[in-house]
């Protein structure tokens, strides 16, 4: 009769479910993975172990880039402590700030807080290149400057427009002391217009000025 057949079917279903709970859970888990899958691995666009690994890789890449940048930073220029007169002169023009090692060091310290110290490092490297006369040394230094500050693969790449980059690429065919002149001027102008006004209002400059003013009064 129909009633006994239905009862028997229910018994079989219950028996199957009880015998293979792990298989049912595995199928449920697999089904969830399949529904979230969006690439060759499990759900790279949702919260899963794949996304966690990817985030960790990105963080590691950022940390490595920052460490590489820190390793490439040379020591500050040697210079005597600035006088109150010198520090006051820095406020008169950017040229006067950049004229002395003490001014460059103070400005460079400020650029480091804004993560743009590479602008000063590039400018200084170009100034150093201009002092060379040996052809082989010029070529080597030009190559290093290109790799450190011009290459898009460098963590210290400076911001230059396409025209200046084209000029540099042409000049690198036969490097000279003036290979990066256009780029150096562009970065100098960028620091003048963008960073210099903020430096004059920064705690670094104001604290230095106040300290020297207090010493002057005490003397």
GROMACS .gro file of N, CA, C and O in nm, residues 32-52 54:
model
   88
   32UNK      N    1   2.923   2.674  -0.117
   32UNK     CA    2   2.947   2.813  -0.082
   32UNK      C    3   3.069   2.867  -0.154
   32UNK      O    4   3.070   2.980  -0.202
   33UNK      N    5   3.172   2.783  -0.162
   33UNK     CA    6   3.292   2.829  -0.232
   33UNK      C    7   3.262   2.854  -0.378
   33UNK      O    8   3.306   2.953  -0.436
   34UNK      N    9   3.189   2.762  -0.437
   34UNK     CA   10   3.159   2.776  -0.578
   34UNK      C   11   3.076   2.900  -0.606
   34UNK      O   12   3.097   2.970  -0.704
   35UNK      N   13   2.985   2.932  -0.514
   35UNK     CA   14   2.899   3.048  -0.539
   35UNK      C   15   2.976   3.178  -0.528
   35UNK      O   16   2.937   3.279  -0.585
   36UNK      N   17   3.088   3.177  -0.452
   36UNK     CA   18   3.165   3.299  -0.434
   36UNK      C   19   3.282   3.309  -0.531
   36UNK      O   20   3.351   3.410  -0.535
   37UNK      N   21   3.310   3.202  -0.604
   37UNK     CA   22   3.429   3.201  -0.689
   37UNK      C   23   3.418   3.302  -0.801
   37UNK      O   24   3.315   3.313  -0.864
   38UNK      N   25   3.528   3.378  -0.821
   38UNK     CA   26   3.527   3.476  -0.930
   38UNK      C   27   3.656   3.468  -1.010
   38UNK      O   28   3.681   3.552  -1.093
   39UNK      N   29   3.743   3.373  -0.980
   39UNK     CA   30   3.866   3.359  -1.055
   39UNK      C   31   3.916   3.216  -1.040
   39UNK      O   32   3.841   3.128  -1.002
   40UNK      N   33   4.046   3.194  -1.069
   40UNK     CA   34   4.098   3.059  -1.065
   40UNK      C   35   4.104   3.003  -0.923
   40UNK      O   36   4.120   2.884  -0.904
   41UNK      N   37   4.095   3.087  -0.824
   41UNK     CA   38   4.096   3.040  -0.686
   41UNK      C   39   3.967   3.081  -0.618
   41UNK      O   40   3.881   3.141  -0.680
   42UNK      N   41   3.956   3.054  -0.490
   42UNK     CA   42   3.831   3.080  -0.421
   42UNK      C   43   3.812   3.228  -0.396
   42UNK      O   44   3.894   3.294  -0.336
   43UNK      N   45   3.705   3.279  -0.438
   43UNK     CA   46   3.650   3.413  -0.407
   43UNK      C   47   3.755   3.519  -0.379
   43UNK      O   48   3.769   3.565  -0.269
   44UNK      N   49   3.828   3.561  -0.481
   44UNK     CA   50   3.926   3.667  -0.463
   44UNK      C   51   3.860   3.804  -0.446
   44UNK      O   52   3.928   3.902  -0.419
   45UNK      N   53   3.731   3.813  -0.467
   45UNK     CA   54   3.665   3.942  -0.455
   45UNK      C   55   3.578   3.947  -0.330
   45UNK      O   56   3.495   4.035  -0.316
   46UNK      N   57   3.594   3.852  -0.241
   46UNK     CA   58   3.514   3.854  -0.120
   46UNK      C   59   3.604   3.819  -0.003
   46UNK      O   60   3.723   3.800  -0.019
   47UNK      N   61   3.548   3.811   0.116
   47UNK     CA   62   3.628   3.786   0.236
   47UNK      C   63   3.662   3.638   0.245
   47UNK      O   64   3.578   3.555   0.276
   48UNK      N   65   3.786   3.603   0.217
   48UNK     CA   66   3.831   3.467   0.228
   48UNK      C   67   3.981   3.466   0.244
   48UNK      O   68   4.045   3.570   0.244
   49UNK      N   69   4.039   3.349   0.255
   49UNK     CA   70   4.182   3.339   0.278
   49UNK      C   71   4.260   3.395   0.160
   49UNK      O   72   4.368   3.451   0.176
   50UNK      N   73   4.208   3.383   0.039
   50UNK     CA   74   4.276   3.434  -0.080
   50UNK      C   75   4.293   3.585  -0.071
   50UNK      O   76   4.398   3.639  -0.100
   51UNK      N   77   4.187   3.655  -0.030
   51UNK     CA   78   4.193   3.800  -0.017
   51UNK      C   79   4.290   3.839   0.094
   51UNK      O   80   4.364   3.936   0.081
   52UNK      N   81   4.291   3.763   0.202
   52UNK     CA   82   4.381   3.791   0.312
   52UNK      C   83   4.527   3.782   0.267
   52UNK      O   84   4.609   3.867   0.297
   54UNK      N   85   4.635   3.815  -0.037
   54UNK     CA   86   4.664   3.923  -0.130
   54UNK      C   87   4.691   4.053  -0.055
   54UNK      O   88   4.783   4.127  -0.089
   0.00000   0.00000   0.00000
